[in-house]
PDB file of C-alpha atoms in Angstrom:
ATOM      1  CA  ILE A   1     -13.573   1.663 -13.937  1.00  0.00           C
ATOM      2  CA  LEU A   2     -12.038  -1.685 -12.998  1.00  0.00           C
ATOM      3  CA  ASN A   3      -8.779  -0.429 -11.519  1.00  0.00           C
ATOM      4  CA  VAL A   4      -7.717   2.327  -9.181  1.00  0.00           C
ATOM      5  CA  GLU A   5      -6.367   5.260 -11.148  1.00  0.00           C
ATOM      6  CA  GLN A   6      -4.649   8.377  -9.842  1.00  0.00           C
ATOM      7  CA  SER A   7      -4.020  11.617 -11.652  1.00  0.00           C
ATOM      8  CA  PRO A   8      -1.874  13.412 -12.264  1.00  0.00           C
ATOM      9  CA  GLN A   9       1.109  11.075 -12.033  1.00  0.00           C
ATOM     10  CA  SER A  10       3.208  13.927 -10.659  1.00  0.00           C
ATOM     11  CA  LEU A  11       2.944  17.613  -9.945  1.00  0.00           C
ATOM     12  CA  HIS A  12       5.203  20.431  -8.890  1.00  0.00           C
ATOM     13  CA  VAL A  13       3.846  23.040  -6.486  1.00  0.00           C
ATOM     14  CA  GLN A  14       5.290  26.310  -5.263  1.00  0.00           C
ATOM     15  CA  GLU A  15       5.548  26.643  -1.503  1.00  0.00           C
ATOM     16  CA  GLY A  16       2.409  28.312  -0.197  1.00  0.00           C
ATOM     17  CA  ASP A  17       0.206  27.265  -3.116  1.00  0.00           C
ATOM     18  CA  SER A  18      -2.685  24.872  -2.729  1.00  0.00           C
ATOM     19  CA  THR A  19      -3.180  21.791  -4.874  1.00  0.00           C
ATOM     20  CA  ASN A  20      -5.417  18.784  -5.317  1.00  0.00           C
ATOM     21  CA  PHE A  21      -5.388  15.483  -7.125  1.00  0.00           C
ATOM     22  CA  THR A  22      -7.725  12.623  -7.900  1.00  0.00           C
ATOM     23  CA  CYS A  23      -8.251   8.961  -7.191  1.00  0.00           C
ATOM     24  CA  SER A  24     -10.792   7.024  -9.279  1.00  0.00           C
ATOM     25  CA  PHE A  25     -11.937   3.601  -8.169  1.00  0.00           C
ATOM     26  CA  PRO A  26     -14.524   0.907  -8.932  1.00  0.00           C
ATOM     27  CA  SER A  27     -17.929   1.958  -7.619  1.00  0.00           C
ATOM     28  CA  SER A  28     -19.160  -1.599  -7.049  1.00  0.00           C
ATOM     29  CA  ASN A  29     -18.517  -3.672  -3.905  1.00  0.00           C
ATOM     30  CA  PHE A  30     -17.022  -0.616  -2.201  1.00  0.00           C
ATOM     31  CA  TYR A  31     -16.013  -0.867   1.433  1.00  0.00           C
ATOM     32  CA  ALA A  32     -13.388   1.827   2.059  1.00  0.00           C
ATOM     33  CA  LEU A  33     -11.028   4.256   0.382  1.00  0.00           C
ATOM     34  CA  HIS A  34      -7.630   4.838   1.963  1.00  0.00           C
ATOM     35  CA  TRP A  35      -5.096   7.610   1.429  1.00  0.00           C
ATOM     36  CA  TYR A  36      -1.428   7.114   2.294  1.00  0.00           C
ATOM     37  CA  ARG A  37       1.534   9.475   2.228  1.00  0.00           C
ATOM     38  CA  TRP A  38       4.802   7.826   1.263  1.00  0.00           C
ATOM     39  CA  GLU A  39       8.037   9.697   1.755  1.00  0.00           C
ATOM     40  CA  THR A  40      11.219   8.376   0.189  1.00  0.00           C
ATOM     41  CA  ALA A  41      12.973   5.683   2.252  1.00  0.00           C
ATOM     42  CA  LYS A  42      10.102   5.527   4.745  1.00  0.00           C
ATOM     43  CA  SER A  43       7.006   3.366   5.239  1.00  0.00           C
ATOM     44  CA  PRO A  44       3.694   4.466   3.738  1.00  0.00           C
ATOM     45  CA  GLU A  45       1.822   6.429   6.406  1.00  0.00           C
ATOM     46  CA  ALA A  46      -1.962   6.276   6.651  1.00  0.00           C
ATOM     47  CA  LEU A  47      -3.682   9.643   6.214  1.00  0.00           C
ATOM     48  CA  PHE A  48      -7.386   8.879   5.938  1.00  0.00           C
ATOM     49  CA  VAL A  49      -9.847   6.024   5.767  1.00  0.00           C
ATOM     50  CA  MET A  50     -13.206   6.959   4.293  1.00  0.00           C
ATOM     51  CA  THR A  51     -16.226   4.717   4.048  1.00  0.00           C
ATOM     52  CA  LEU A  52     -19.341   6.838   3.557  1.00  0.00           C
ATOM     53  CA  ASN A  53     -20.437   8.684   0.439  1.00  0.00           C
ATOM     54  CA  GLY A  54     -19.917  12.380   1.052  1.00  0.00           C
ATOM     55  CA  ASP A  55     -17.258  11.790   3.723  1.00  0.00           C
ATOM     56  CA  GLU A  56     -14.842  14.639   4.251  1.00  0.00           C
ATOM     57  CA  LYS A  57     -11.747  14.168   6.390  1.00  0.00           C
ATOM     58  CA  LYS A  58      -9.151  16.703   7.457  1.00  0.00           C
ATOM     59  CA  LYS A  59      -5.698  16.441   9.024  1.00  0.00           C
ATOM     60  CA  GLY A  60      -3.944  19.756   9.394  1.00  0.00           C
ATOM     61  CA  ARG A  61      -3.611  21.306   5.936  1.00  0.00           C
ATOM     62  CA  ILE A  62      -4.579  18.098   4.153  1.00  0.00           C
ATOM     63  CA  SER A  63      -8.174  17.121   3.484  1.00  0.00           C
ATOM     64  CA  ALA A  64     -10.014  14.546   1.395  1.00  0.00           C
ATOM     65  CA  THR A  65     -13.492  14.025  -0.015  1.00  0.00           C
ATOM     66  CA  LEU A  66     -15.250  10.888  -1.170  1.00  0.00           C
ATOM     67  CA  ASN A  67     -17.913  10.202  -3.795  1.00  0.00           C
ATOM     68  CA  THR A  68     -18.725   6.482  -3.825  1.00  0.00           C
ATOM     69  CA  LYS A  69     -21.553   6.761  -6.354  1.00  0.00           C
ATOM     70  CA  GLU A  70     -19.311   8.072  -9.104  1.00  0.00           C
ATOM     71  CA  GLY A  71     -16.153   6.419  -7.763  1.00  0.00           C
ATOM     72  CA  TYR A  72     -13.725   9.222  -7.015  1.00  0.00           C
ATOM     73  CA  SER A  73     -11.893  10.892  -4.149  1.00  0.00           C
ATOM     74  CA  TYR A  74      -9.991  14.164  -4.050  1.00  0.00           C
ATOM     75  CA  LEU A  75      -7.039  14.969  -1.824  1.00  0.00           C
ATOM     76  CA  TYR A  76      -6.360  18.640  -1.133  1.00  0.00           C
ATOM     77  CA  ILE A  77      -3.222  20.227   0.259  1.00  0.00           C
ATOM     78  CA  LYS A  78      -3.667  23.822   1.408  1.00  0.00           C
ATOM     79  CA  GLY A  79      -0.651  26.123   1.573  1.00  0.00           C
ATOM     80  CA  SER A  80       1.853  23.463   0.491  1.00  0.00           C
ATOM     81  CA  GLN A  81       5.104  23.187   2.416  1.00  0.00           C
ATOM     82  CA  PRO A  82       8.350  21.394   1.424  1.00  0.00           C
ATOM     83  CA  GLU A  83       7.603  18.677   3.991  1.00  0.00           C
ATOM     84  CA  ASP A  84       4.463  17.804   1.992  1.00  0.00           C
ATOM     85  CA  SER A  85       6.711  16.449  -0.759  1.00  0.00           C
ATOM     86  CA  ALA A  86       5.883  12.755  -1.038  1.00  0.00           C
ATOM     87  CA  THR A  87       4.004  10.232  -3.120  1.00  0.00           C
ATOM     88  CA  TYR A  88       0.333  10.077  -2.208  1.00  0.00           C
ATOM     89  CA  LEU A  89      -1.271   6.676  -2.708  1.00  0.00           C
ATOM     90  CA  CYS A  90      -4.929   5.826  -2.638  1.00  0.00           C
ATOM     91  CA  ALA A  91      -6.262   2.297  -2.115  1.00  0.00           C
ATOM     92  CA  PHE A  92      -9.706   0.822  -2.602  1.00  0.00           C
ATOM     93  CA  THR A  93     -10.810  -2.041  -0.391  1.00  0.00           C
ATOM     94  CA  ASP A  94     -13.722  -4.400  -0.803  1.00  0.00           C
ATOM     95  CA  SER A  95     -15.365  -6.157   2.120  1.00  0.00           C
ATOM     96  CA  TRP A  96     -12.714  -8.900   2.092  1.00  0.00           C
ATOM     97  CA  GLY A  97      -9.980  -6.441   2.908  1.00  0.00           C
ATOM     98  CA  LYS A  98      -8.030  -6.799  -0.309  1.00  0.00           C
ATOM     99  CA  PHE A  99      -6.293  -3.495  -0.990  1.00  0.00           C
ATOM    100  CA  GLN A 100      -6.117  -2.303  -4.587  1.00  0.00           C
ATOM    101  CA  PHE A 101      -3.675   0.580  -4.913  1.00  0.00           C
ATOM    102  CA  GLY A 102      -3.304   3.293  -7.500  1.00  0.00           C
ATOM    103  CA  ALA A 103       0.132   4.148  -8.876  1.00  0.00           C
ATOM    104  CA  GLY A 104       0.302   7.297  -6.793  1.00  0.00           C
ATOM    105  CA  THR A 105       0.676  11.032  -7.331  1.00  0.00           C
ATOM    106  CA  GLN A 106       4.177  12.318  -6.683  1.00  0.00           C
ATOM    107  CA  VAL A 107       4.083  15.818  -5.194  1.00  0.00           C
ATOM    108  CA  VAL A 108       7.176  18.028  -5.199  1.00  0.00           C
ATOM    109  CA  VAL A 109       6.925  21.300  -3.276  1.00  0.00           C
ATOM    110  CA  THR A 110       9.616  23.800  -4.146  1.00  0.00           C
ATOM    111  CA  PRO A 111      10.571  26.731  -1.891  1.00  0.00           C
TER     112      PRO A 111
ATOM    113  CA  ASP B   1       6.033   0.067  20.486  1.00  0.00           C
ATOM    114  CA  ALA B   2       7.811  -1.211  17.388  1.00  0.00           C
ATOM    115  CA  GLY B   3       5.943  -0.830  14.166  1.00  0.00           C
ATOM    116  CA  VAL B   4       6.121  -3.249  11.271  1.00  0.00           C
ATOM    117  CA  THR B   5       9.654  -4.410  10.602  1.00  0.00           C
ATOM    118  CA  GLN B   6      11.042  -6.168   7.552  1.00  0.00           C
ATOM    119  CA  SER B   7      14.319  -7.878   6.790  1.00  0.00           C
ATOM    120  CA  PRO B   8      16.547  -7.674   4.955  1.00  0.00           C
ATOM    121  CA  THR B   9      16.473  -4.103   3.685  1.00  0.00           C
ATOM    122  CA  HIS B  10      18.116  -4.943   0.379  1.00  0.00           C
ATOM    123  CA  LEU B  11      18.810  -8.199  -1.389  1.00  0.00           C
ATOM    124  CA  ILE B  12      20.516  -9.138  -4.644  1.00  0.00           C
ATOM    125  CA  LYS B  13      19.863 -12.530  -6.229  1.00  0.00           C
ATOM    126  CA  THR B  14      20.406 -14.145  -9.607  1.00  0.00           C
ATOM    127  CA  ARG B  15      17.825 -15.691 -11.901  1.00  0.00           C
ATOM    128  CA  GLY B  16      16.668 -19.122 -10.813  1.00  0.00           C
ATOM    129  CA  GLN B  17      17.547 -18.645  -7.169  1.00  0.00           C
ATOM    130  CA  GLN B  18      15.121 -18.662  -4.274  1.00  0.00           C
ATOM    131  CA  VAL B  19      14.588 -15.874  -1.746  1.00  0.00           C
ATOM    132  CA  THR B  20      12.918 -15.508   1.660  1.00  0.00           C
ATOM    133  CA  LEU B  21      11.751 -12.182   3.007  1.00  0.00           C
ATOM    134  CA  ARG B  22      10.648 -11.668   6.591  1.00  0.00           C
ATOM    135  CA  CYS B  23       8.100  -9.469   8.336  1.00  0.00           C
ATOM    136  CA  SER B  24       7.242  -8.824  11.970  1.00  0.00           C
ATOM    137  CA  PRO B  25       3.852  -7.214  12.470  1.00  0.00           C
ATOM    138  CA  LYS B  26       2.973  -4.327  14.730  1.00  0.00           C
ATOM    139  CA  SER B  27       2.343  -5.394  18.307  1.00  0.00           C
ATOM    140  CA  GLY B  28      -1.218  -6.640  18.731  1.00  0.00           C
ATOM    141  CA  HIS B  29      -1.812  -7.322  15.038  1.00  0.00           C
ATOM    142  CA  ASP B  30      -2.695 -10.801  13.840  1.00  0.00           C
ATOM    143  CA  THR B  31      -2.834 -10.402  10.049  1.00  0.00           C
ATOM    144  CA  VAL B  32      -0.025  -9.881   7.564  1.00  0.00           C
ATOM    145  CA  SER B  33      -0.415  -8.877   3.933  1.00  0.00           C
ATOM    146  CA  TRP B  34       2.335  -8.809   1.311  1.00  0.00           C
ATOM    147  CA  TYR B  35       2.604  -6.456  -1.660  1.00  0.00           C
ATOM    148  CA  GLN B  36       4.939  -6.106  -4.615  1.00  0.00           C
ATOM    149  CA  GLN B  37       5.716  -2.668  -5.950  1.00  0.00           C
ATOM    150  CA  ALA B  38       7.418  -2.586  -9.315  1.00  0.00           C
ATOM    151  CA  LEU B  39       8.916   0.627 -10.616  1.00  0.00           C
ATOM    152  CA  GLY B  40       6.277   3.160 -11.610  1.00  0.00           C
ATOM    153  CA  GLN B  41       3.379   1.126 -10.273  1.00  0.00           C
ATOM    154  CA  GLY B  42       1.354   1.030  -7.104  1.00  0.00           C
ATOM    155  CA  PRO B  43       1.742  -1.842  -4.655  1.00  0.00           C
ATOM    156  CA  GLN B  44       0.158  -5.054  -5.973  1.00  0.00           C
ATOM    157  CA  PHE B  45      -1.464  -7.427  -3.488  1.00  0.00           C
ATOM    158  CA  ILE B  46       0.264 -10.812  -3.294  1.00  0.00           C
ATOM    159  CA  PHE B  47      -1.499 -12.571  -0.401  1.00  0.00           C
ATOM    160  CA  GLN B  48      -2.748 -12.204   3.144  1.00  0.00           C
ATOM    161  CA  TYR B  49      -2.127 -14.496   6.133  1.00  0.00           C
ATOM    162  CA  TYR B  50      -4.349 -14.871   9.164  1.00  0.00           C
ATOM    163  CA  GLU B  51      -4.186 -17.585  11.830  1.00  0.00           C
ATOM    164  CA  GLU B  52      -1.246 -19.144   9.990  1.00  0.00           C
ATOM    165  CA  GLU B  53      -3.263 -19.691   6.823  1.00  0.00           C
ATOM    166  CA  GLU B  54      -3.405 -17.911   3.486  1.00  0.00           C
ATOM    167  CA  ARG B  55      -6.768 -16.152   3.501  1.00  0.00           C
ATOM    168  CA  GLN B  56      -6.638 -14.263   0.214  1.00  0.00           C
ATOM    169  CA  ARG B  57      -4.395 -14.241  -2.817  1.00  0.00           C
ATOM    170  CA  GLY B  58      -3.790 -11.830  -5.664  1.00  0.00           C
ATOM    171  CA  ASN B  59      -2.797 -12.688  -9.231  1.00  0.00           C
ATOM    172  CA  PHE B  60       0.659 -14.073  -8.542  1.00  0.00           C
ATOM    173  CA  PRO B  61       2.037 -17.447  -9.661  1.00  0.00           C
ATOM    174  CA  ASP B  62       2.648 -20.364  -7.323  1.00  0.00           C
ATOM    175  CA  ARG B  63       6.336 -19.427  -7.232  1.00  0.00           C
ATOM    176  CA  PHE B  64       5.219 -16.940  -4.599  1.00  0.00           C
ATOM    177  CA  SER B  65       4.417 -18.646  -1.321  1.00  0.00           C
ATOM    178  CA  GLY B  66       4.239 -17.622   2.279  1.00  0.00           C
ATOM    179  CA  HIS B  67       4.000 -18.672   5.832  1.00  0.00           C
ATOM    180  CA  GLN B  68       2.762 -17.216   9.073  1.00  0.00           C
ATOM    181  CA  PHE B  69       4.151 -18.320  12.416  1.00  0.00           C
ATOM    182  CA  PRO B  70       2.335 -18.623  15.763  1.00  0.00           C
ATOM    183  CA  ASN B  71       3.797 -15.264  16.831  1.00  0.00           C
ATOM    184  CA  TYR B  72       2.105 -13.720  13.735  1.00  0.00           C
ATOM    185  CA  SER B  73       5.378 -12.974  11.950  1.00  0.00           C
ATOM    186  CA  SER B  74       5.462 -13.958   8.311  1.00  0.00           C
ATOM    187  CA  GLU B  75       7.745 -14.991   5.485  1.00  0.00           C
ATOM    188  CA  LEU B  76       7.409 -14.480   1.750  1.00  0.00           C
ATOM    189  CA  ASN B  77       9.205 -17.040  -0.403  1.00  0.00           C
ATOM    190  CA  VAL B  78       9.837 -16.652  -4.102  1.00  0.00           C
ATOM    191  CA  ASN B  79      11.213 -19.611  -6.081  1.00  0.00           C
ATOM    192  CA  ALA B  80      12.868 -19.686  -9.498  1.00  0.00           C
ATOM    193  CA  LEU B  81      13.465 -15.941  -9.522  1.00  0.00           C
ATOM    194  CA  LEU B  82      12.911 -14.022 -12.743  1.00  0.00           C
ATOM    195  CA  LEU B  83      14.287 -10.631 -13.707  1.00  0.00           C
ATOM    196  CA  GLY B  84      10.721  -9.316 -13.453  1.00  0.00           C
ATOM    197  CA  ASP B  85      10.592 -10.168  -9.758  1.00  0.00           C
ATOM    198  CA  SER B  86      12.874  -7.206  -9.068  1.00  0.00           C
ATOM    199  CA  ALA B  87      10.751  -4.879  -6.961  1.00  0.00           C
ATOM    200  CA  LEU B  88      10.117  -3.433  -3.526  1.00  0.00           C
ATOM    201  CA  TYR B  89       8.261  -5.931  -1.358  1.00  0.00           C
ATOM    202  CA  LEU B  90       6.063  -4.383   1.304  1.00  0.00           C
ATOM    203  CA  CYS B  91       4.559  -6.072   4.310  1.00  0.00           C
ATOM    204  CA  ALA B  92       1.513  -4.651   6.067  1.00  0.00           C
ATOM    205  CA  SER B  93      -0.024  -5.741   9.337  1.00  0.00           C
ATOM    206  CA  SER B  94      -3.519  -5.287  10.655  1.00  0.00           C
ATOM    207  CA  LEU B  95      -6.048  -6.544  13.137  1.00  0.00           C
ATOM    208  CA  GLY B  96      -8.422  -8.838  11.305  1.00  0.00           C
ATOM    209  CA  THR B  97      -8.913  -8.283   7.586  1.00  0.00           C
ATOM    210  CA  GLY B  98      -7.452  -4.813   7.730  1.00  0.00           C
ATOM    211  CA  VAL B  99     -10.323  -3.202   5.873  1.00  0.00           C
ATOM    212  CA  ASP B 100     -10.093  -0.287   8.258  1.00  0.00           C
ATOM    213  CA  GLU B 101      -6.358   0.204   8.433  1.00  0.00           C
ATOM    214  CA  GLN B 102      -3.100  -1.480   7.530  1.00  0.00           C
ATOM    215  CA  PHE B 103       0.304  -0.455   8.832  1.00  0.00           C
ATOM    216  CA  PHE B 104       3.211  -0.824   6.447  1.00  0.00           C
ATOM    217  CA  GLY B 105       6.830  -1.721   6.929  1.00  0.00           C
ATOM    218  CA  PRO B 106       9.661   0.020   5.072  1.00  0.00           C
ATOM    219  CA  GLY B 107       9.966  -2.764   2.509  1.00  0.00           C
ATOM    220  CA  THR B 108      12.663  -5.052   1.146  1.00  0.00           C
ATOM    221  CA  ARG B 109      14.279  -4.058  -2.138  1.00  0.00           C
ATOM    222  CA  LEU B 110      14.927  -7.203  -4.211  1.00  0.00           C
ATOM    223  CA  THR B 111      17.155  -7.018  -7.262  1.00  0.00           C
ATOM    224  CA  VAL B 112      17.348 -10.045  -9.552  1.00  0.00           C
ATOM    225  CA  LEU B 113      20.325 -10.108 -11.934  1.00  0.00           C
TER     226      LEU B 113
END
């Protein structure tokens, strides 16, 4: 994989359901993997920065895992709420600090 | 503590014109990075400024240039605008290279007619 790829492009979730989605990234020259939440008309907000293979991070109902050997990260949302509706971006950084973003996964949580 | 601010919010230009976008970093940050987000794509790295010099550059033509001032604020200049330059332009600030964290502004929406 040469680019950062996110899937699915979008998903609709019922309130209360849990969901997850994927970020795939180059496995060479890895420094960090970032997750951002981007709500409409706002600035992207940092959720997690992960650097070590096997890292797991959690923030409230949102958690993320990292596999640097195979080049993927999962983001999980447990018990989705309408306020979780946003586009979730992942970004791969090499040691020079250049961010390479995926196109994002748009999450819509319906009551 | 003000976060990253960008101006203007929206801008409409015509082909061939030149545009300047501005960014003020978060207090205490010394590095500014610029990104272009076209519709349906993720943000694409344009360049990064540190100590008033361009430190890194993405795959953008020379029509895209920048500047960083002593107070760490930054400008993005685009010359000879093309229709394809229509996009959201994001500025992010960080301390150092920003490998650990970058804080984003709300962006400037540029429309080229």
